[in-house]
Amino acid sequence: MIQERIAALRSLMAERQIDAYMIPTSDFHESEYVGDYFKCRKFITGFTGSAGTAIITQTEARLWTDGRYFVQAAKQLEGTGVLLMKSGQEGVPTEEEYLAEVMPQNGTLGFDGRVVNSQLGEKLEELLEDKHVKFSWKEDLVDLIWEDRPALSAEPVWILKENYAGKSAADKIADLREAMKKEKTTVHVLTTLDDIVWLLNIRGNDVVCNPVVLSYALVTMERFYLFINEAVLDSEVKSYLKELGVTVRPYNDIYDAVSQLKGQKVLLETAKTNYAIISNLDESNAVVDRMNPTAPAKAVKNPVEIENMKKAHIKDGVAMAKFICWLKKNIGKQTITELDAEHYLDNLRAEQEGNLGLSFHTISAYGANAAMCHYSATPESNAALEPKGLYLVDSGGQYYEGTTDVTRTISLGETTEAEREHFTLSVISMLRLAAVKFLYGCRGLTLDYVAREPLWSRGLNFDHGTGHGVGYLLNVHERPNGIRWRMVPERQDNCVLEEGMVTSDEPGIYIEGSHGVRTENLIVCKKAEKNEYGQFMEFEFLTFVPIDLEALDKSLMNERDVELLNSYHSAVYEKISPYLTAEEAEWLKENTRAI
């Protein structure tokens, strides 16, 4: 099937004299996760991961993806003729380097200009300039061969009340205009979905697990234009937007609107604005390329949001505690598969008051499947859980009170020495990072070594970031805060850590063909003491879910590690036990006991 699709694409390319066609994982808004309509890369390669770029020539088909997906992509590409390119690995060219090599003189590179960001487009223009390569960007070739392509999502929009948002949309818009003034700009083009819904205090459901709305915004000092499918707006939302001074226009009119701008100083972010929009801008305009001002503003949660998120995490902790208790008591007594466990946990979350669904697709992985750190159980891969080894579950929920994300690795019975060692190291790493105190001005890059040292000292590592920002009833991955050991510029997650930023803390170890472990909590940054050395900062746990003592090797822990775990477990029991049945509370008491 995949080979037939690639052949059909090559036929269209040949008709148009296109030498290479690039298909990224993106929508028109540079979203990390995309709706079904936009899954062109999955359609053409069969790879289902959330990150990757396919490049098809008349003789080759290649897929680039990152370390999270190497194992998964290798399996899914078998027999397709698509070659896996392991991004970041020694000897592996980048997509740009590959194109520079294979594009012929006076050749044509094709892509849908709406799904390629303008920063990449401009980079490719410079890279291929000497070969006089032309771009064919006004046509979506995959659309021409995707006969049963899903429709664009058109889910209803709803208003997020201020008792959840903590700040009015009017105040946020005023702050945005102040930021525009500081940059001496007259127009702001905003295309990132999470920024738009945060700015307007609205939510939707146009990307699975991400409560965003397909839309664009164009903001001046006097006017605010929202480009959206008007059918998703009921009378209440229309009235609300009108009161905010928002003018609603059809979704695709953004391209005509930007073409009408003349002599303006336009604030936008080229890495997040698609190539087609930039290409429609008149040359009389001056572009000021900056991170959207809403991104850092959104990342700093206000006091109302933080208090709400604490409530959401109690609910989430209750669901997780019930799940782990159920799993422990039933493993080996009844048939439980990865999908059975996933559905059981998803249902427990859905029962929590104020739950609006999942924040991402639950990762339910047993044994060797957990070595694929973004594994997704399918009917074909669905492993039966046995009373031995380790089971990893990475999951989260969307609540009116915020977004959650938690990973626990659970012992199902007898474990090996290596499994216990790796599990314990992930727990040690998570606890030590959460306990750091640091001077204001530090970035995640400064702190990452705290989490990796227990692993690096043993010649171990994990091939993903240690932490990512988390939105408020928004995307589970949010910039500009993050924690990682090296710069990855395109992730845009290395800002100074500010009070109110919520970040994940999730070290792990993955042994291909054997097992995978990860322990993840969310932490919120806050101020500690201020003295003659400056303002100190620290983290506070938001996540309260028991850590499996049965898989722990205490001999690997120092005295402080033990204190940190015992203190954490004391808080877990205190906060979660009141919402459990007597039997569950008794189980939790035993499983959060001091060691």
Coordinates of C-alpha atoms in Angstrom, one line a residue:
M1 CA 0.0 0.0 0.0
I2 CA 2.8 2.5 1.0
Q3 CA 4.7 1.6 -2.2
E4 CA 1.6 2.2 -4.3
R5 CA 1.1 5.6 -2.7
I6 CA 4.7 6.6 -3.2
A7 CA 4.4 5.5 -6.9
A8 CA 1.3 7.7 -7.3
L9 CA 3.1 10.7 -5.8
R10 CA 6.1 10.1 -8.1
S11 CA 3.8 10.1 -11.1
L12 CA 2.4 13.5 -10.1
M13 CA 5.9 14.8 -9.5
A14 CA 7.0 13.7 -12.9
E15 CA 4.1 15.5 -14.6
R16 CA 5.1 18.7 -12.8
Q17 CA 8.9 18.1 -13.3
I18 CA 9.4 18.1 -9.5
D19 CA 12.7 16.4 -8.5
A20 CA 12.0 16.0 -4.8
Y21 CA 8.9 16.4 -2.6
M22 CA 9.1 17.2 1.1
I23 CA 6.4 16.2 3.5
P24 CA 6.8 17.4 7.1
T25 CA 4.7 16.5 10.2
S26 CA 2.8 19.7 10.4
D27 CA -0.4 21.5 9.9
F28 CA -0.8 25.1 8.7
H29 CA 0.1 26.3 12.1
E30 CA 3.4 24.4 12.9
S31 CA 1.6 22.4 15.6
E32 CA 3.5 19.5 17.2
Y33 CA 0.5 17.2 17.0
V34 CA -1.8 17.5 14.1
G35 CA -5.4 16.6 13.2
D36 CA -6.2 13.6 11.0
Y37 CA -6.6 15.9 7.9
F38 CA -2.9 16.9 8.2
K39 CA -1.3 13.4 8.6
C40 CA 0.2 13.4 5.1
R41 CA 3.5 12.1 6.2
K42 CA 1.8 9.1 8.0
F43 CA -0.2 8.5 4.8
I44 CA 2.8 8.4 2.5
T45 CA 5.2 6.4 4.8
G46 CA 3.1 4.4 7.3
F47 CA 5.1 5.9 10.2
T48 CA 2.7 7.0 13.0
G49 CA 5.1 9.0 15.3
S50 CA 4.4 12.6 16.1
A51 CA 7.7 13.9 14.6
G52 CA 9.3 13.3 11.2
T53 CA 9.9 14.5 7.7
A54 CA 9.6 12.5 4.5
I55 CA 11.5 13.4 1.3
I56 CA 10.5 11.5 -1.9
T57 CA 12.6 11.6 -5.1
Q58 CA 12.1 9.5 -8.2
T59 CA 14.6 6.9 -6.9
E60 CA 14.5 7.2 -3.1
A61 CA 12.1 7.7 -0.2
R62 CA 13.6 8.7 3.1
L63 CA 12.1 9.5 6.6
W64 CA 13.9 11.6 9.2
T65 CA 12.8 11.3 12.9
D66 CA 14.4 11.8 16.3
G67 CA 15.6 9.5 19.0
R68 CA 12.2 9.0 20.6
Y69 CA 11.1 7.1 17.6
F70 CA 14.1 5.2 16.2
V71 CA 12.8 1.8 17.3
Q72 CA 9.2 2.4 16.4
A73 CA 10.0 3.9 12.9
A74 CA 12.4 1.0 12.1
K75 CA 9.5 -1.5 12.7
Q76 CA 6.8 0.5 10.8
L77 CA 9.0 1.2 7.8
E78 CA 9.9 -2.5 7.2
G79 CA 8.9 -3.5 3.7
T80 CA 7.8 0.0 2.6
G81 CA 11.0 0.9 0.7
V82 CA 11.3 4.0 2.9
L83 CA 14.8 4.4 4.4
L84 CA 15.0 5.5 8.1
M85 CA 17.3 8.5 8.7
K86 CA 18.1 8.7 12.4
S87 CA 18.3 12.5 13.1
G88 CA 21.3 13.6 15.1
Q89 CA 23.2 10.4 14.8
E90 CA 26.8 10.4 13.5
G91 CA 27.0 10.2 9.7
V92 CA 23.4 11.0 9.2
P93 CA 22.8 14.1 7.0
T94 CA 20.0 16.5 7.9
E95 CA 17.1 16.9 5.6
E96 CA 18.7 20.2 4.3
E97 CA 22.1 18.5 3.7
Y98 CA 20.4 15.7 1.8
L99 CA 18.5 18.1 -0.4
A100 CA 21.7 20.0 -1.1
E101 CA 23.2 16.8 -2.3
V102 CA 20.4 15.3 -4.4
M103 CA 18.8 18.3 -6.0
P104 CA 19.9 18.8 -9.6
Q105 CA 21.0 22.0 -11.1
N106 CA 17.9 24.1 -12.1
G107 CA 15.8 21.4 -10.4
T108 CA 12.4 21.9 -8.6
L109 CA 11.7 21.2 -5.0
G110 CA 8.0 20.7 -4.1
F111 CA 6.1 21.1 -0.9
D112 CA 2.8 22.4 0.4
G113 CA 3.8 26.0 1.4
R114 CA 1.1 26.0 4.1
V115 CA 2.8 23.1 6.1
V116 CA 6.5 24.3 5.8
N117 CA 7.5 27.1 8.1
S118 CA 9.0 30.2 6.5
Q119 CA 12.2 29.9 8.5
L120 CA 12.9 26.5 6.9
G121 CA 11.7 27.8 3.5
E122 CA 14.2 30.7 3.6
K123 CA 17.0 28.4 4.8
L124 CA 16.3 26.1 1.8
E125 CA 16.3 29.1 -0.6
E126 CA 19.8 30.1 0.6
L127 CA 21.0 26.5 0.6
L128 CA 19.9 25.7 -2.9
E129 CA 20.5 29.2 -4.4
D130 CA 23.7 28.2 -6.2
K131 CA 21.9 25.3 -7.9
H132 CA 19.2 27.7 -9.0
V133 CA 16.5 25.4 -7.6
K134 CA 12.9 26.5 -8.0
F135 CA 10.2 25.9 -5.4
S136 CA 6.8 24.5 -6.2
W137 CA 4.8 25.4 -3.1
K138 CA 1.2 26.3 -4.1
E139 CA -0.1 22.7 -4.5
D140 CA -0.6 19.8 -2.0
L141 CA 0.2 16.8 -4.1
V142 CA -0.6 14.3 -1.3
D143 CA -4.2 15.7 -1.4
L144 CA -4.5 14.6 -5.0
I145 CA -3.8 11.0 -4.2
W146 CA -5.5 10.7 -0.8
E147 CA -9.0 9.7 -1.9
D148 CA -10.6 9.2 1.5
R149 CA -8.8 12.1 3.3
P150 CA -10.6 13.2 6.5
A151 CA -12.3 16.6 6.5
L152 CA -10.8 19.6 8.3
S153 CA -11.8 19.5 11.9
A154 CA -14.7 21.9 12.9
E155 CA -15.3 21.4 16.6
P156 CA -17.3 23.9 18.6
V157 CA -15.5 26.7 20.4
W158 CA -16.2 27.5 24.0
I159 CA -15.2 30.2 26.5
L160 CA -12.8 29.5 29.3
K161 CA -14.1 31.4 32.3
E162 CA -11.8 33.8 34.2
N163 CA -12.0 31.7 37.4
Y164 CA -10.0 29.1 35.5
A165 CA -7.9 31.4 33.2
G166 CA -7.0 33.8 36.0
K167 CA -6.7 36.8 33.7
S168 CA -9.2 38.4 31.2
A169 CA -8.6 38.2 27.4
A170 CA -8.9 42.0 27.3
D171 CA -5.9 42.3 29.6
K172 CA -3.9 39.7 27.6
I173 CA -4.6 41.6 24.4
A174 CA -3.6 44.9 26.0
D175 CA -0.3 43.2 27.1
L176 CA 0.3 41.9 23.6
R177 CA -0.1 45.4 22.1
E178 CA 2.4 46.7 24.7
A179 CA 4.8 44.1 23.5
M180 CA 4.2 45.2 19.9
K181 CA 5.0 48.7 20.9
K182 CA 8.3 47.7 22.5
E183 CA 9.2 46.0 19.2
K184 CA 8.1 49.2 17.3
T185 CA 5.7 47.1 15.2
T186 CA 2.3 48.0 13.8
V187 CA 0.9 44.5 12.9
H188 CA 1.2 41.1 14.5
V189 CA 0.5 37.9 12.6
L190 CA -0.2 35.1 15.0
T191 CA -0.7 31.5 13.7
T192 CA 0.2 29.2 16.6
L193 CA -3.1 27.7 17.8
D194 CA -2.2 27.4 21.5
D195 CA -1.2 31.1 21.6
I196 CA -4.4 32.2 19.9
V197 CA -6.8 30.3 22.2
W198 CA -4.8 31.3 25.3
L199 CA -4.9 35.0 24.2
L200 CA -8.7 34.9 23.8
N201 CA -9.5 32.6 26.7
I202 CA -11.3 30.2 24.3
R203 CA -10.8 26.5 23.8
G204 CA -11.9 23.9 21.2
N205 CA -11.1 20.4 20.1
D206 CA -9.5 20.6 16.6
V207 CA -6.4 18.6 17.5
V208 CA -6.8 15.4 19.4
C209 CA -5.9 15.9 23.1
N210 CA -5.0 19.6 22.5
P211 CA -8.1 21.8 23.1
V212 CA -7.2 24.3 20.4
V213 CA -9.1 25.9 17.5
L214 CA -8.0 26.0 13.8
S215 CA -7.5 29.8 13.4
Y216 CA -5.2 32.7 12.6
A217 CA -5.0 36.1 14.2
L218 CA -4.0 39.5 12.8
V219 CA -3.6 42.2 15.4
T220 CA -3.1 45.9 15.0
M221 CA -3.1 48.6 17.6
E222 CA -6.8 49.2 16.9
R223 CA -8.2 46.0 15.3
F224 CA -8.1 42.3 16.0
Y225 CA -9.0 39.9 13.2
L226 CA -9.7 36.2 13.9
F227 CA -9.7 33.9 10.8
I228 CA -11.8 30.9 11.7
N229 CA -14.6 28.7 10.4
E230 CA -17.5 30.7 11.6
A231 CA -19.7 27.6 11.9
V232 CA -17.8 26.6 15.0
L233 CA -18.9 29.8 16.9
D234 CA -22.3 29.8 18.7
S235 CA -24.1 33.0 19.5
E236 CA -22.5 33.2 23.0
V237 CA -19.0 33.0 21.6
K238 CA -19.7 35.4 18.8
S239 CA -21.1 38.0 21.3
Y240 CA -18.0 37.4 23.6
L241 CA -15.6 38.0 20.7
K242 CA -17.5 41.1 19.6
E243 CA -17.2 42.6 23.1
L244 CA -13.4 42.0 22.9
G245 CA -13.3 44.0 19.6
V246 CA -12.6 40.9 17.6
T247 CA -13.7 40.8 13.9
V248 CA -14.3 37.3 12.6
R249 CA -13.3 36.4 9.0
P250 CA -13.2 33.1 7.1
Y251 CA -10.3 30.8 7.9
N252 CA -8.5 30.9 4.6
D253 CA -8.8 34.7 4.2
I254 CA -5.6 35.1 6.1
Y255 CA -3.6 34.8 2.9
D256 CA -5.5 37.6 1.2
A257 CA -5.4 39.7 4.4
V258 CA -1.6 39.6 4.7
S259 CA -1.3 40.4 0.9
Q260 CA -3.2 43.6 1.6
L261 CA -0.6 44.9 4.1
K262 CA 1.6 47.7 2.8
G263 CA 4.4 49.6 4.5
Q264 CA 3.8 47.9 7.9
K265 CA 6.3 46.7 10.5
V266 CA 5.0 43.1 10.9
L267 CA 5.8 41.2 14.1
L268 CA 5.8 37.5 13.5
E269 CA 7.8 34.3 14.1
T270 CA 9.2 32.8 11.0
A271 CA 9.7 29.4 12.6
K272 CA 6.0 29.3 13.4
T273 CA 4.5 31.1 10.4
N274 CA 4.0 29.1 7.2
Y275 CA 5.9 29.8 4.0
A276 CA 2.7 30.6 2.1
I277 CA 1.8 33.5 4.5
I278 CA 5.3 35.0 4.2
S279 CA 5.3 34.6 0.5
N280 CA 2.0 36.6 0.3
L281 CA 3.5 39.6 2.2
D282 CA 4.3 42.6 0.1
E283 CA 7.9 43.6 -0.1
S284 CA 7.1 47.1 1.3
N285 CA 6.5 45.5 4.7
A286 CA 9.4 45.1 7.2
V287 CA 9.3 41.8 9.1
V288 CA 10.4 41.7 12.7
D289 CA 11.1 38.1 13.5
R290 CA 10.6 37.4 17.2
M291 CA 9.1 34.7 19.3
N292 CA 5.4 35.4 19.6
P293 CA 5.1 37.5 22.8
T294 CA 2.2 35.2 23.9
A295 CA 4.6 32.2 24.2
P296 CA 6.6 33.4 27.2
A297 CA 3.5 35.1 28.7
K298 CA 1.5 31.9 28.5
A299 CA 4.3 29.8 30.0
V300 CA 4.3 31.8 33.2
K301 CA 1.2 30.5 35.0
N302 CA -0.6 33.1 37.1
P303 CA -1.5 32.3 40.8
V304 CA -5.1 31.2 39.8
E305 CA -3.8 28.8 37.2
I306 CA -1.2 27.3 39.6
E307 CA -3.8 26.8 42.3
N308 CA -6.1 25.2 39.8
M309 CA -3.3 23.0 38.5
K310 CA -2.7 21.7 42.0
K311 CA -6.4 20.7 42.2
A312 CA -6.2 19.0 38.8
H313 CA -3.2 17.0 39.9
I314 CA -5.0 15.7 43.0
K315 CA -7.7 14.4 40.8
D316 CA -5.1 12.9 38.4
G317 CA -3.3 11.3 41.4
V318 CA -6.5 9.7 42.6
A319 CA -7.0 8.1 39.2
M320 CA -3.4 6.9 39.0
A321 CA -3.4 5.5 42.5
K322 CA -6.7 3.6 41.8
F323 CA -5.1 2.3 38.6
I324 CA -1.8 1.1 40.2
C325 CA -3.7 -0.6 43.0
W326 CA -6.0 -2.4 40.6
L327 CA -3.1 -3.5 38.4
K328 CA -1.1 -4.8 41.4
K329 CA -4.0 -6.8 42.8
N330 CA -5.1 -8.3 39.5
I331 CA -2.0 -9.1 37.6
G332 CA -1.7 -12.9 37.2
K333 CA -5.3 -13.4 38.3
Q334 CA -7.0 -12.2 35.1
T335 CA -5.9 -11.5 31.5
I336 CA -4.7 -7.9 31.2
T337 CA -3.1 -6.6 28.0
E338 CA -1.5 -3.3 27.3
L339 CA -4.7 -2.0 25.7
D340 CA -6.8 -3.4 28.6
A341 CA -4.7 -1.5 31.1
E342 CA -4.7 1.7 28.9
H343 CA -8.5 1.7 28.6
Y344 CA -8.9 1.0 32.4
L345 CA -6.8 4.0 33.2
D346 CA -8.4 6.3 30.6
N347 CA -11.8 5.4 32.1
L348 CA -10.6 6.2 35.6
R349 CA -9.5 9.7 34.4
A350 CA -12.8 10.3 32.7
E351 CA -14.6 9.6 35.9
Q352 CA -12.8 12.6 37.6
E353 CA -14.9 15.7 38.0
G354 CA -14.0 18.4 35.4
N355 CA -12.1 16.0 33.2
L356 CA -12.3 16.9 29.5
G357 CA -10.3 14.0 28.1
L358 CA -6.7 13.0 27.7
S359 CA -3.7 15.4 27.3
F360 CA -2.1 12.8 24.9
H361 CA -2.6 9.2 23.8
T362 CA -1.7 7.0 26.8
I363 CA 1.6 5.1 26.4
S364 CA 0.9 1.6 27.9
A365 CA 4.0 -0.5 27.4
Y366 CA 5.1 -3.8 28.8
G367 CA 8.6 -5.3 28.8
A368 CA 10.5 -4.7 25.6
N369 CA 7.8 -2.4 24.2
A370 CA 8.7 0.2 26.9
A371 CA 12.1 0.5 25.3
M372 CA 10.3 2.5 22.6
C373 CA 9.8 5.6 24.6
H374 CA 6.8 6.9 22.6
Y375 CA 5.3 3.4 22.0
S376 CA 1.6 3.2 21.2
A377 CA -0.1 -0.2 21.7
T378 CA -2.1 -1.4 18.7
P379 CA -4.1 -4.6 18.3
E380 CA -1.1 -6.0 16.4
S381 CA 1.5 -5.1 19.1
N382 CA -0.8 -5.5 22.1
A383 CA 1.3 -7.5 24.7
A384 CA -0.2 -9.5 27.5
L385 CA 1.0 -8.3 30.9
E386 CA 2.6 -11.2 32.9
P387 CA 3.4 -11.3 36.7
K388 CA 7.0 -10.5 36.0
G389 CA 9.1 -7.6 34.7
L390 CA 8.2 -4.0 34.3
Y391 CA 5.3 -2.1 32.9
L392 CA 5.5 1.6 31.9
V393 CA 2.5 3.9 31.6
D394 CA 2.9 7.5 30.5
S395 CA -0.4 9.4 30.6
G396 CA -2.2 12.6 31.3
G397 CA -5.5 14.4 31.4
Q398 CA -7.1 17.7 30.4
Y399 CA -9.2 19.3 33.2
Y400 CA -10.8 22.7 33.6
E401 CA -8.1 23.1 36.2
G402 CA -5.2 22.4 33.9
T403 CA -3.2 19.8 32.1
T404 CA -1.4 16.8 33.6
D405 CA 1.4 14.4 32.5
V406 CA 2.8 11.6 34.6
T407 CA 4.9 8.5 34.0
R408 CA 5.2 5.5 36.3
T409 CA 7.1 2.3 35.8
I410 CA 5.5 -0.6 37.8
S411 CA 6.9 -4.0 38.8
L412 CA 4.5 -6.8 37.9
G413 CA 6.4 -9.5 39.8
E414 CA 10.0 -10.8 39.6
T415 CA 12.5 -8.3 38.1
T416 CA 16.1 -8.6 37.1
E417 CA 19.0 -6.8 38.7
A418 CA 19.3 -4.6 35.6
E419 CA 15.6 -3.7 35.7
R420 CA 15.8 -2.7 39.4
E421 CA 19.0 -0.8 38.9
H422 CA 17.6 1.2 35.9
F423 CA 14.3 1.8 37.7
T424 CA 16.0 3.1 40.8
L425 CA 18.3 5.4 38.9
S426 CA 15.3 7.0 37.1
V427 CA 13.7 7.6 40.5
I428 CA 17.0 9.0 42.0
S429 CA 17.4 11.3 39.0
M430 CA 13.8 12.6 39.1
L431 CA 14.0 13.3 42.8
R432 CA 17.4 15.1 42.7
L433 CA 16.4 17.4 39.8
A434 CA 13.2 18.4 41.6
A435 CA 15.1 19.2 44.8
V436 CA 17.6 21.6 43.2
K437 CA 17.9 25.2 44.4
F438 CA 19.4 27.6 41.9
L439 CA 20.1 31.3 41.3
Y440 CA 17.6 33.2 39.1
G441 CA 18.9 33.3 35.6
C442 CA 19.5 29.6 35.2
R443 CA 18.1 27.7 32.3
G444 CA 17.2 24.1 31.9
L445 CA 20.6 23.6 30.3
T446 CA 22.2 24.5 33.6
L447 CA 20.2 22.0 35.6
D448 CA 20.0 19.0 33.4
Y449 CA 23.3 17.5 34.7
V450 CA 21.7 16.9 38.1
A451 CA 19.3 14.4 36.5
R452 CA 21.8 12.8 34.2
E453 CA 24.8 12.4 36.6
P454 CA 23.5 9.2 38.2
L455 CA 23.2 7.7 34.8
W456 CA 26.3 9.2 33.1
S457 CA 28.5 8.0 36.0
R458 CA 27.5 4.5 35.0
G459 CA 27.8 5.0 31.2
L460 CA 24.1 5.3 30.7
N461 CA 21.9 7.9 29.1
F462 CA 18.4 8.6 27.6
D463 CA 17.9 10.0 24.2
H464 CA 15.3 12.7 24.9
G465 CA 14.9 15.9 26.9
T466 CA 14.7 15.6 30.7
G467 CA 11.8 18.1 30.8
H468 CA 9.3 20.1 28.7
G469 CA 7.0 22.9 29.5
V470 CA 3.3 22.1 30.0
G471 CA 0.3 24.3 29.2
Y472 CA -2.8 25.2 31.2
L473 CA -5.7 23.2 29.6
L474 CA -3.5 23.4 26.5
N475 CA -0.7 21.5 24.8
V476 CA 1.2 19.0 27.0
H477 CA 4.4 20.2 25.3
E478 CA 4.8 24.0 25.7
R479 CA 7.8 26.3 25.0
P480 CA 9.9 28.2 25.9
N481 CA 10.9 26.3 29.1
G482 CA 12.5 22.9 29.1
I483 CA 15.4 20.9 30.6
R484 CA 17.9 19.2 28.4
W485 CA 21.7 18.7 28.3
R486 CA 22.4 20.3 24.9
M487 CA 21.0 23.0 22.8
V488 CA 18.4 21.9 20.2
P489 CA 17.5 25.3 18.7
E490 CA 14.4 24.2 16.9
R491 CA 12.8 23.1 20.2
Q492 CA 13.0 26.7 21.5
D493 CA 12.9 25.4 25.1
N494 CA 16.0 27.0 26.8
C495 CA 14.6 30.2 28.3
V496 CA 15.5 31.5 31.8
L497 CA 13.3 29.6 34.3
E498 CA 10.7 31.9 35.7
E499 CA 8.4 31.7 38.7
G500 CA 5.2 30.1 37.6
M501 CA 6.6 27.9 34.8
V502 CA 5.5 24.3 34.8
T503 CA 8.0 21.7 33.6
S504 CA 8.1 18.0 33.4
D505 CA 10.9 16.0 35.2
E506 CA 11.2 12.7 33.4
P507 CA 14.5 10.8 33.3
G508 CA 14.5 7.3 31.9
I509 CA 16.6 4.4 30.6
Y510 CA 15.7 2.3 27.5
I511 CA 17.3 -1.1 26.7
E512 CA 16.2 -2.2 23.3
G513 CA 14.7 -5.7 23.2
S514 CA 14.5 -5.8 27.0
H515 CA 12.8 -3.0 29.0
G516 CA 12.3 0.7 29.5
V517 CA 11.9 2.8 32.6
R518 CA 10.8 6.4 33.1
T519 CA 9.7 8.3 36.2
E520 CA 7.9 11.6 35.5
N521 CA 6.5 14.3 37.7
L522 CA 5.5 17.9 36.9
I523 CA 7.2 20.6 38.8
V524 CA 6.4 24.3 39.1
C525 CA 9.2 26.9 39.5
K526 CA 8.9 29.3 42.4
K527 CA 11.0 31.8 44.3
A528 CA 13.1 30.7 47.3
E529 CA 15.1 33.0 49.5
K530 CA 16.7 36.2 48.3
N531 CA 20.0 37.3 49.9
E532 CA 23.3 39.0 49.1
Y533 CA 23.9 36.4 46.4
G534 CA 20.7 37.1 44.6
Q535 CA 17.3 35.5 44.1
F536 CA 17.3 31.8 44.6
M537 CA 14.7 29.6 42.9
E538 CA 13.3 26.1 43.5
F539 CA 10.7 23.6 42.3
E540 CA 7.5 22.4 43.9
F541 CA 5.9 19.1 42.9
L542 CA 2.5 19.2 41.2
T543 CA 2.3 15.4 40.7
F544 CA 1.4 13.2 43.6
V545 CA 1.4 9.5 42.5
P546 CA 3.1 6.6 44.4
I547 CA 6.5 5.3 43.1
D548 CA 6.8 1.5 43.1
L549 CA 8.8 0.4 46.1
E550 CA 8.9 -3.2 44.9
A551 CA 11.2 -2.3 42.0
L552 CA 13.5 -0.2 44.1
D553 CA 17.1 -1.1 45.0
K554 CA 17.8 0.9 48.1
S555 CA 21.5 0.1 48.1
L556 CA 21.9 2.4 45.1
M557 CA 20.4 5.4 47.0
N558 CA 22.2 7.7 49.4
E559 CA 20.7 9.1 52.6
R560 CA 19.4 12.2 50.9
D561 CA 17.7 10.2 48.1
V562 CA 15.9 8.1 50.7
E563 CA 14.8 11.3 52.5
L564 CA 13.5 12.8 49.3
L565 CA 11.5 9.7 48.4
N566 CA 10.1 9.3 51.9
S567 CA 9.1 13.0 52.1
Y568 CA 7.4 12.7 48.7
H569 CA 5.5 9.6 49.6
S570 CA 4.3 11.2 52.8
A571 CA 2.8 14.0 50.8
V572 CA 1.3 11.5 48.3
Y573 CA -0.5 9.7 51.0
E574 CA -1.7 12.8 52.8
K575 CA -3.1 14.4 49.6
I576 CA -4.5 11.3 47.8
S577 CA -5.8 8.9 50.5
P578 CA -8.9 11.0 51.5
Y579 CA -10.3 10.3 48.0
L580 CA -9.8 6.6 47.9
T581 CA -11.9 3.7 49.2
A582 CA -10.8 2.2 52.6
E583 CA -9.1 -0.8 50.8
E584 CA -7.3 1.5 48.3
A585 CA -6.2 3.9 51.1
E586 CA -4.8 0.9 53.0
W587 CA -2.9 -0.2 49.9
L588 CA -1.6 3.3 49.4
K589 CA -0.4 3.6 53.0
E590 CA 1.6 0.4 52.6
N591 CA 3.0 1.5 49.2
T592 CA 4.1 5.0 50.4
R593 CA 5.7 3.7 53.7
A594 CA 9.0 5.1 54.7
I595 CA 12.0 2.9 53.6

